[in-house]
GROMACS .gro file of C-alpha atoms in nm:
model
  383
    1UNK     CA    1   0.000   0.000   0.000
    2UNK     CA    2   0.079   0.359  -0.050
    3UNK     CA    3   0.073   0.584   0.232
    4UNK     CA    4   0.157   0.924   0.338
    5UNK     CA    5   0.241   1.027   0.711
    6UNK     CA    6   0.159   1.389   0.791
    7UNK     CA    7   0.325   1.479   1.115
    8UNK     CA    8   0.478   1.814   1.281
    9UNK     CA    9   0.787   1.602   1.395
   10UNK     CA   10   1.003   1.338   1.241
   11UNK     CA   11   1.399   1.228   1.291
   12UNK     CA   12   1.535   1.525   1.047
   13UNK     CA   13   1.875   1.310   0.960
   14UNK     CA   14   2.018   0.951   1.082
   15UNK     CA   15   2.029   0.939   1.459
   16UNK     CA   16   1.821   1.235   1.572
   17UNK     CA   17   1.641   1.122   1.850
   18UNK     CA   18   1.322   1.352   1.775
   19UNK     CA   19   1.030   1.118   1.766
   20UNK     CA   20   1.273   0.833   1.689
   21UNK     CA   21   0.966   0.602   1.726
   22UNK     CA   22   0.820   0.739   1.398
   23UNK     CA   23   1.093   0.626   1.197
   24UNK     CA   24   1.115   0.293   1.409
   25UNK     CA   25   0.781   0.279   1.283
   26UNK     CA   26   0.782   0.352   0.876
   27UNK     CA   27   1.084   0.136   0.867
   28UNK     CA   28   0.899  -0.140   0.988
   29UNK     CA   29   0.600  -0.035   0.743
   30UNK     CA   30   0.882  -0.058   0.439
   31UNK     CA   31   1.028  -0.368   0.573
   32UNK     CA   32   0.645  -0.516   0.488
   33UNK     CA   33   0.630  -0.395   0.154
   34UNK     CA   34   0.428  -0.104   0.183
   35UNK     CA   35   0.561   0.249   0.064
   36UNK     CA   36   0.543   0.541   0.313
   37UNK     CA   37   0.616   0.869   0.243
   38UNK     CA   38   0.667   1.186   0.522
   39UNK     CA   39   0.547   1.502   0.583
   40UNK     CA   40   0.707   1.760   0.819
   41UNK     CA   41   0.737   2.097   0.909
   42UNK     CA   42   1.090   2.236   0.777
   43UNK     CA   43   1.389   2.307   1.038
   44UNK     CA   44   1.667   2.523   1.066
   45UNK     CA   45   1.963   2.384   0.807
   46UNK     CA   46   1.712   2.096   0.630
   47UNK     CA   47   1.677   2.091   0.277
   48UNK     CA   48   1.339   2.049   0.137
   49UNK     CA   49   1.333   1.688   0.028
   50UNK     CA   50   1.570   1.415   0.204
   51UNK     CA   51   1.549   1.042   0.265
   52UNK     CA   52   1.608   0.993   0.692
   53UNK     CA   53   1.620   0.666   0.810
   54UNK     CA   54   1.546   0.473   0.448
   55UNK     CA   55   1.194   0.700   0.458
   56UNK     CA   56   1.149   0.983   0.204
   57UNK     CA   57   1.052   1.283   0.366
   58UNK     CA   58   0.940   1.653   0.259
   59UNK     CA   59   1.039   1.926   0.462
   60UNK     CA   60   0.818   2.231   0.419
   61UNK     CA   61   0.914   2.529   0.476
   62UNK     CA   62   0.679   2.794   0.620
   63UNK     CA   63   0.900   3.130   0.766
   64UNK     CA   64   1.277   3.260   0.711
   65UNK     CA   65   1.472   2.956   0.889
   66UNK     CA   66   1.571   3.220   1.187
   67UNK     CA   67   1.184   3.164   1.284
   68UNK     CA   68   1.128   2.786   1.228
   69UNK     CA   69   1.107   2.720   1.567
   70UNK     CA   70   0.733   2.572   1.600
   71UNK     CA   71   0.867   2.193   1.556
   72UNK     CA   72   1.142   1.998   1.714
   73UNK     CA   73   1.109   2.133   2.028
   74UNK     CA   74   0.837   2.018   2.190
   75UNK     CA   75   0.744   2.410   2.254
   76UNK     CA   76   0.456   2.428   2.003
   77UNK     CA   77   0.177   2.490   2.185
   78UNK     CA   78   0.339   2.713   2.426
   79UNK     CA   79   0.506   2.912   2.133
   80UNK     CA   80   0.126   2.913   1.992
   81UNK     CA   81   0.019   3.113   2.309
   82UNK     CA   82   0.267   3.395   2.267
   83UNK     CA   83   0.203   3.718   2.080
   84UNK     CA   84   0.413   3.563   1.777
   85UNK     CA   85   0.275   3.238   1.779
   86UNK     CA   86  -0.102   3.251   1.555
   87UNK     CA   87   0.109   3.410   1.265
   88UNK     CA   88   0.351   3.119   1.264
   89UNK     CA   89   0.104   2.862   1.337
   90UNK     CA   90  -0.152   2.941   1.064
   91UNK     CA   91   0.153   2.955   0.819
   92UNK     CA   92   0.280   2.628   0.921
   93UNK     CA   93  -0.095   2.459   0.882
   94UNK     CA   94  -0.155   2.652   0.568
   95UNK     CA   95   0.151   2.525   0.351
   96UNK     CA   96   0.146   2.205   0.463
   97UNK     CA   97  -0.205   2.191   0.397
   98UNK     CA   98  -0.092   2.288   0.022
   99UNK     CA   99   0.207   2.043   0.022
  100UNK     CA  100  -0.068   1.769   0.134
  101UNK     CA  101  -0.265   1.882  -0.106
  102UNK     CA  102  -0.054   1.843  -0.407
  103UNK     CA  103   0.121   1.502  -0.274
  104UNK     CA  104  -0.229   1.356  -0.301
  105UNK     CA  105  -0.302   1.479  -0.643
  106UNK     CA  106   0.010   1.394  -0.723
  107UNK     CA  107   0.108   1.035  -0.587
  108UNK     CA  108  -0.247   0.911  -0.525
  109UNK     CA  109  -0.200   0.727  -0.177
  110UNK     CA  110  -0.379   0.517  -0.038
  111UNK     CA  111  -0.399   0.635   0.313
  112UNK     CA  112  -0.309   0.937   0.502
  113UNK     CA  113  -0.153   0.874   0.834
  114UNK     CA  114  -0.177   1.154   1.065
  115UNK     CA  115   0.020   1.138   1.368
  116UNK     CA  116  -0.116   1.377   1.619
  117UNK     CA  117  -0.441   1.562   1.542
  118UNK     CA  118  -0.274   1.906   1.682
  119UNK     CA  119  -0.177   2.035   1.403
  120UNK     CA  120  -0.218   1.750   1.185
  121UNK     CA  121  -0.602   1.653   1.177
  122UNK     CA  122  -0.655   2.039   1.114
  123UNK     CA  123  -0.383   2.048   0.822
  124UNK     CA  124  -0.603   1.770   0.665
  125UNK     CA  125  -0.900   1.918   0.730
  126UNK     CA  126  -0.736   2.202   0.561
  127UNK     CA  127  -0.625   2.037   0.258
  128UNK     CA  128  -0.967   1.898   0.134
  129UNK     CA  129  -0.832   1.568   0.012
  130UNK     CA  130  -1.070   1.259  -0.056
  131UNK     CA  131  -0.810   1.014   0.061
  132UNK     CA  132  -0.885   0.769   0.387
  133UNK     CA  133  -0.761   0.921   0.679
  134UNK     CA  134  -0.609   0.762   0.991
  135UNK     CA  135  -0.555   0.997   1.283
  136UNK     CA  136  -0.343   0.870   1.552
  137UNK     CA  137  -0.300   0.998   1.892
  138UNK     CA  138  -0.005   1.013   2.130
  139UNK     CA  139  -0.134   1.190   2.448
  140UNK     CA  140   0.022   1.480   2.454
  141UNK     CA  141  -0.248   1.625   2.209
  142UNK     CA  142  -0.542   1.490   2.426
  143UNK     CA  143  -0.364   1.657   2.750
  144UNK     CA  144  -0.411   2.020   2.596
  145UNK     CA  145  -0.780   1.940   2.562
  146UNK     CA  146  -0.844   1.849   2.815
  147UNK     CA  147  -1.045   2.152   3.087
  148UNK     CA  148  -1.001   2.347   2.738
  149UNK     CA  149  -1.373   2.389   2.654
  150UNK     CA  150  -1.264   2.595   2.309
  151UNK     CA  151  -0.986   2.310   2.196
  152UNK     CA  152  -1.261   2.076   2.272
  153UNK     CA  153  -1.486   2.231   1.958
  154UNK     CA  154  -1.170   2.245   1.776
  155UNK     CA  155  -1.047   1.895   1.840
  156UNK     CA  156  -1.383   1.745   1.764
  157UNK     CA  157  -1.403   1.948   1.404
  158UNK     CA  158  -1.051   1.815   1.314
  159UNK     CA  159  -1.147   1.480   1.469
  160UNK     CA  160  -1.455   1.440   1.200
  161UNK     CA  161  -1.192   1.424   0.907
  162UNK     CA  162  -1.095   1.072   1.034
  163UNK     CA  163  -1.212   0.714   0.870
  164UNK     CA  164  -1.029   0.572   1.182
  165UNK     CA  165  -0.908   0.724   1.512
  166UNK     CA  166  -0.606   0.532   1.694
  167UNK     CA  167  -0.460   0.577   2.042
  168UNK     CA  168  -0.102   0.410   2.186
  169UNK     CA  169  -0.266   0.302   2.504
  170UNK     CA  170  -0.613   0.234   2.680
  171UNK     CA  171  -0.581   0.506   2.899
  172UNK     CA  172  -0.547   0.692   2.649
  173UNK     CA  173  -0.853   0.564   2.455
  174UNK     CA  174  -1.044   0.614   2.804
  175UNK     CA  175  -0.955   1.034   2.836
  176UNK     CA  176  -1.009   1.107   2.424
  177UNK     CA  177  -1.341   0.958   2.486
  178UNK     CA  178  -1.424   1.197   2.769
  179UNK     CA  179  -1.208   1.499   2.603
  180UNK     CA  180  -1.365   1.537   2.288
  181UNK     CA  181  -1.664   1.288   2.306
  182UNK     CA  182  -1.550   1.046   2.033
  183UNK     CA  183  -1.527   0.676   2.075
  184UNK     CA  184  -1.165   0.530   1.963
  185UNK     CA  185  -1.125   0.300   1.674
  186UNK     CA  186  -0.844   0.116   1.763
  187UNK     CA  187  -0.542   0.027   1.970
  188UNK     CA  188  -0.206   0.136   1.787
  189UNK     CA  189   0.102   0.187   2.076
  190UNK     CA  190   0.407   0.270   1.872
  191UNK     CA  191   0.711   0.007   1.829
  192UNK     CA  192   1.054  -0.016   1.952
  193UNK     CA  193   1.339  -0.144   1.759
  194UNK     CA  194   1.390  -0.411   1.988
  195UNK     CA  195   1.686  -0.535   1.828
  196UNK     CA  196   1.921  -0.223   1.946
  197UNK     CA  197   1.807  -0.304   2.371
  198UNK     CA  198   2.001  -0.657   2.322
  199UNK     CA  199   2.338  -0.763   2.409
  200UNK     CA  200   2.385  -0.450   2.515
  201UNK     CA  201   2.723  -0.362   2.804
  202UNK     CA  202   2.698  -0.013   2.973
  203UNK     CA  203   2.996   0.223   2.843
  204UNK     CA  204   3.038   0.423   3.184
  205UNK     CA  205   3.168   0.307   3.513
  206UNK     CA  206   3.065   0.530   3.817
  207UNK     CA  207   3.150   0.437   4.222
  208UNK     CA  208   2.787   0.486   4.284
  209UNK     CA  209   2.456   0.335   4.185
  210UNK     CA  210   2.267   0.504   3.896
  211UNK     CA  211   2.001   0.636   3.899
  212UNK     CA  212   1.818   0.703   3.533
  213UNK     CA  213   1.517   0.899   3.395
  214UNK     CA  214   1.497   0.958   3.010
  215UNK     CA  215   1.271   1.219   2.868
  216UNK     CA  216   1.213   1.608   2.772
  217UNK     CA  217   1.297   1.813   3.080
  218UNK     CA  218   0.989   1.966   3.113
  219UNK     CA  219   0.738   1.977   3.412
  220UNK     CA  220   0.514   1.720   3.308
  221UNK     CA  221   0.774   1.450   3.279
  222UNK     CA  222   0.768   1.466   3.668
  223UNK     CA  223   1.122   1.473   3.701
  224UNK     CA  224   1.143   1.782   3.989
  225UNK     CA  225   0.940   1.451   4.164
  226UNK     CA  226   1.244   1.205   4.063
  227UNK     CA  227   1.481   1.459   4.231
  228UNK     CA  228   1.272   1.480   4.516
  229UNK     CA  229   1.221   1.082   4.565
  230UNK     CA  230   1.642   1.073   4.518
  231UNK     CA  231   1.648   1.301   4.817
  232UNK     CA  232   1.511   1.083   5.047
  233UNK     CA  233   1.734   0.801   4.983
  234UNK     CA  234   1.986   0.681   5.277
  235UNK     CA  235   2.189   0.564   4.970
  236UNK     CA  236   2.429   0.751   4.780
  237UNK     CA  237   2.351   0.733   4.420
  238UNK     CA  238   2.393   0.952   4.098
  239UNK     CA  239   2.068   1.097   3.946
  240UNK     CA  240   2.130   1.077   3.552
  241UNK     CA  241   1.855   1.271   3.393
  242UNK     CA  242   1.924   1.176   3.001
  243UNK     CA  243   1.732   1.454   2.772
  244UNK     CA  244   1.694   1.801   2.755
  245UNK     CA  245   1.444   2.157   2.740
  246UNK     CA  246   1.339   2.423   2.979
  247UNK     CA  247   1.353   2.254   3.315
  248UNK     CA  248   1.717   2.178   3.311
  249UNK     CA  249   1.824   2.491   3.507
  250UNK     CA  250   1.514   2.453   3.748
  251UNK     CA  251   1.608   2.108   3.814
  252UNK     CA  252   1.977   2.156   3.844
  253UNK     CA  253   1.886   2.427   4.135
  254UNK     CA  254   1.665   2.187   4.285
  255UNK     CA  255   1.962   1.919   4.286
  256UNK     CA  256   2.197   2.120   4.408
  257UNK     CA  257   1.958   2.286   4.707
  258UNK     CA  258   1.840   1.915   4.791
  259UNK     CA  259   2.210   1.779   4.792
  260UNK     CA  260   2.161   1.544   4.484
  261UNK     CA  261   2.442   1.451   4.288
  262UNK     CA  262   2.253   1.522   3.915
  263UNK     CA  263   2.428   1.469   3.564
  264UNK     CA  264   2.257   1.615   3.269
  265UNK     CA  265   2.431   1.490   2.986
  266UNK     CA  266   2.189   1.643   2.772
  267UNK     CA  267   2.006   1.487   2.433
  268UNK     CA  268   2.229   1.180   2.274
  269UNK     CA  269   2.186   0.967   2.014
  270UNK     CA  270   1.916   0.724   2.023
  271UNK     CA  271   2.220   0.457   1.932
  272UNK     CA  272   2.374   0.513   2.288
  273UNK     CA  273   2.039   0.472   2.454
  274UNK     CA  274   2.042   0.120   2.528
  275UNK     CA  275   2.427   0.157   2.659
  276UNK     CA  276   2.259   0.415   2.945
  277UNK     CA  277   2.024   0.155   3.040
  278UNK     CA  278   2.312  -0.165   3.082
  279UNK     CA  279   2.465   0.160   3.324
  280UNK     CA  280   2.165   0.260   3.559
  281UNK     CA  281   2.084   0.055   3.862
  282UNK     CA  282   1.701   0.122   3.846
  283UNK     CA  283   1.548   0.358   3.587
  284UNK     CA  284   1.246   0.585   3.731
  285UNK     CA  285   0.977   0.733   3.469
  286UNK     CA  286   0.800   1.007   3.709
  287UNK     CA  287   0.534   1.134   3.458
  288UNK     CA  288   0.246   1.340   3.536
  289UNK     CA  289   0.069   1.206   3.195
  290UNK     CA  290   0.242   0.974   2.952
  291UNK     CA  291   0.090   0.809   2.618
  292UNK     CA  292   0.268   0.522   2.607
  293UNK     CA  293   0.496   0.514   2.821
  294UNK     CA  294   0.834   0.387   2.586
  295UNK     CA  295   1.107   0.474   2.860
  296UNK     CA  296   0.909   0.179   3.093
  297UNK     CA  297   0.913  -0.004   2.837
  298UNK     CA  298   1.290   0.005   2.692
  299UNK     CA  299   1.383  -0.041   3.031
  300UNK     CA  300   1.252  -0.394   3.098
  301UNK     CA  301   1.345  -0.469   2.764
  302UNK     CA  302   1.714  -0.440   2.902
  303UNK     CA  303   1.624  -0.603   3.253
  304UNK     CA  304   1.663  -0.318   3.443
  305UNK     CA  305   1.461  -0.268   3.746
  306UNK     CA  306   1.206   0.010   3.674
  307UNK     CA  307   0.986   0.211   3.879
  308UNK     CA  308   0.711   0.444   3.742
  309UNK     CA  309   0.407   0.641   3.785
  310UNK     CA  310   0.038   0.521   3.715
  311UNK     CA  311   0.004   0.778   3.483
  312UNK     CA  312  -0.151   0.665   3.168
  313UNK     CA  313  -0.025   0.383   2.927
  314UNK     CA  314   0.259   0.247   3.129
  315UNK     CA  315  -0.021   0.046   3.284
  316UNK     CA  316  -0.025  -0.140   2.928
  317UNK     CA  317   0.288  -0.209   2.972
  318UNK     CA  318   0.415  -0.276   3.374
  319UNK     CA  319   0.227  -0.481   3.632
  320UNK     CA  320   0.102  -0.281   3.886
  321UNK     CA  321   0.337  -0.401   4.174
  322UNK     CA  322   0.647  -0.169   3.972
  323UNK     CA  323   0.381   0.169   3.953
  324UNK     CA  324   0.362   0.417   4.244
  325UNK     CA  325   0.025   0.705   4.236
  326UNK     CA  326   0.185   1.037   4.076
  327UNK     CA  327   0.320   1.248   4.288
  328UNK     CA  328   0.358   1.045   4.601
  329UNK     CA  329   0.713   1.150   4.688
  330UNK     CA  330   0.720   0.940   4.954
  331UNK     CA  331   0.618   0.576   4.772
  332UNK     CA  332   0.881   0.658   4.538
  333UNK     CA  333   1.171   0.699   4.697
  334UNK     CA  334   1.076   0.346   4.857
  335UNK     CA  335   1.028   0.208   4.564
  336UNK     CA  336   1.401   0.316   4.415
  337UNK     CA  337   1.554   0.175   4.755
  338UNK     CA  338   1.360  -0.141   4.697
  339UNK     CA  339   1.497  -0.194   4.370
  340UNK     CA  340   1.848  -0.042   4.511
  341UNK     CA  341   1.864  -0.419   4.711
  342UNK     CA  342   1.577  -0.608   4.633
  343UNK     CA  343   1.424  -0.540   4.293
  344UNK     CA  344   1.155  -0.737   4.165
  345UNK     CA  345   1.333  -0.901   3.864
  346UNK     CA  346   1.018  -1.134   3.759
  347UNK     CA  347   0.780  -0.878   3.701
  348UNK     CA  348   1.017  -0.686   3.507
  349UNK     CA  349   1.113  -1.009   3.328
  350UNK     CA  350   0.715  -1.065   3.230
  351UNK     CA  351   0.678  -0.740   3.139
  352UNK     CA  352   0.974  -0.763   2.909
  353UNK     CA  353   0.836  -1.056   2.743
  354UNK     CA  354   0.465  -0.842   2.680
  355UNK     CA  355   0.679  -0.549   2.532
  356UNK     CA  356   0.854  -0.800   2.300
  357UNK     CA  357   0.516  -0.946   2.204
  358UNK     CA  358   0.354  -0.665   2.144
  359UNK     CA  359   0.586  -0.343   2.042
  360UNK     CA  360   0.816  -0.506   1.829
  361UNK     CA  361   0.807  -0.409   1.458
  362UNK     CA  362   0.617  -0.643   1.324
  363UNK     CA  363   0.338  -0.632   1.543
  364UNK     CA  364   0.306  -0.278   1.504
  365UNK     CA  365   0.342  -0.299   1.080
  366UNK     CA  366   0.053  -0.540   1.107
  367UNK     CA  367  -0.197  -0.331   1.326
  368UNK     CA  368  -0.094  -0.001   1.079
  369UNK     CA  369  -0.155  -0.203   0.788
  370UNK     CA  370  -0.479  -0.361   0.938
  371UNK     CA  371  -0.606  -0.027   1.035
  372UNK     CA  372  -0.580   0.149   0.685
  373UNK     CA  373  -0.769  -0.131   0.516
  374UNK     CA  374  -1.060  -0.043   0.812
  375UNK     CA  375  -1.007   0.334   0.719
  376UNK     CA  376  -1.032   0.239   0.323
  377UNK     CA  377  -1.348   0.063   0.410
  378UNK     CA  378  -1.492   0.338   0.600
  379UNK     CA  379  -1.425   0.583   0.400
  380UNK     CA  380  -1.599   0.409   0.078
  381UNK     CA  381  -1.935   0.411   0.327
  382UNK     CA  382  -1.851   0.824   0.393
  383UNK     CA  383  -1.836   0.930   0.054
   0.00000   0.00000   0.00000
């Protein structure tokens, strides 16, 4: 099948870790047979049309390259709320309406894949094309709905525009349901390239335990929590917070006032990933609100002892005996010093077998593939 995937982020070259899963996922897609085709908002230093990761990709371009700063970041919405932002925005959806546009006309997919309906559902809304349309959530874009009465209205309209409406996780399917009223299709979490967590040695060497999280350094990742929870420990152990955004000064201050040992190595390469597993002692996902959940679950595919929040799909993916309630400071930090000296090594080892089962490649090529023949379908009863 033919299929174009419309999305407002996407690895720009080999090794950028920027929605890494996306290209985890098209690979997979090509592996099968089927040709996929991206596009993505244009960045600083991109040229218009590439190939990243085997995929063929169209950048488009929508402001002088000094102001392309709506994508990548994981800023959007907040850069939408500043004085600055509608102009930007409304170019953004308005060209790659128009590049949407005229890959239809000109390619003739078969499906349109749209990975997160803000801005995506409304850029194919936009466009006008009579194409099936998939629209796939990630949780993020259901968390800005939701106590947003206005996005609601908005979220619904570009909602309509979709033959098929996937979630990664059942919680997930559970809050777009009471966010914008619309019952969920179908059950799509994104895949890991399982391959790269195995056989895997850690690279680093400290005298302490490690302590990981992975993830943007923003507040809803929970990680001010993490450094909290650390705190509390009798042990001495190194926090390694592996990511980066706005919160890394807060959280360094935090750290520092709390008398945590932090290392903030910044973004890396999705390569040396797995290596900072094979070096942490227990890995911690604090989130306030997660989709999926991916950190959880490249964890236990390395056999690490993990400890996480019950926020959100990570329930699809740990048994509850390894979750602690967000925000409860207290059950976390007792959790880390559990799996300090005693960590539950059988629950992680199921759960590593379920992510195997169900996020590798394959799996997830199959439930695409078997959800664009359901969109086809519907859409031949819309027309």
């Amino acid at each position: 099948m033919r299929a174009i995937a419309l999305t407002h982020v996407f690895p720009r070259w080999d090794g950028d870790p920027s929605a890494a899963f996306l290209s985890t996922w098209t690979a997979a897609l090509r592996a099968d047979g089927h040709d996929v085709r991206v596009i993505a908002p244009h960045d600083a230093g991109l040229p218009e049309v590439d190939v990243v990761e085997d995929t063929p990709i169209r950048f488009v371009r929508y402001a002088p390259e000094d102001r392309e700063v709506l994508a990548y970041r994981g800023e959007m919405h907040r850069i939408a709320m500043q004085p600055t932002g509608p102009p930007l925005v409304a170019s953004m959806m308005t060209l790659m309406a128009g590049a949407l546009r005229r890959a239809v006309r000109r390619w003739e997919p078969d499906v349109v894949h749209v990975h997160w309906w803000m801005p995506g559902a409304i850029i194919t809304r936009m466009a006008g094309v009579d194409v099936p349309v998939v629209v796939h959530l990630h949780g993020t874009d259901i968390g800005i709905v939701e106590g947003r009465p206005k996005l609601r209205t908005l979220a619904r309209w570009a909602l309509d525009g979709a033959d098929r409406l996937e979630v990664v996780s059942t919680s997930l399917a559970r809050r777009t349901r009471s966010a914008v009223g619309r019952r969920v299709d179908g059950l799509n979490p994104m895949p890991l390239d399982i391959a790269r967590f195995t056989g895997v040695e850690a690279q680093m060497s400290l005298d302490r335990p490690v302590v990981l999280g992975v993830g943007r350094l923003v507040p809803e990742k929970g990680f001010a929590d993490l450094v909290d929870a650390v705190a509390g420990l009798e042990d001495r152990v190194v926090l390694r917070l592996v990511g980066d955004g706005p919160a890394a000064r807060d959280l360094a201050i935090r750290a520092h006032e709390r008398g945590v040992e932090l290392q903030l190595p910044g973004r890396i390469d999705p390569a040396d990933l797995p290596a900072e597993y094979a070096a942490a002692e227990v890995v911690v996902q604090p989130s306030h609100a997660e989709g999926l959940g991916l950190v959880a679950a490249e964890a236990v595919l390395m056999g690490r002892p993990i400890v996480a929040t019950d926020s959100g799909g990570v329930r699809d993916v740990l048994d509850d005996r390894l979750l602690v309630r967000v925000g409860d400071i207290e059950a976390m930090t007792a959790r880390i010093r559990e799996s300090l000296h005693d960590p539950d090594l059988p629950a992680v080892a199921r759960a590593g077998q379920r992510v195997r089962r169900t996020l590798s490649p394959g799996a997830s090529a199959e439930r695409t593939v078997d959800g664009w023949q359901q969109a086809i379908a519907a859409h031949r009863t819309r027309r």
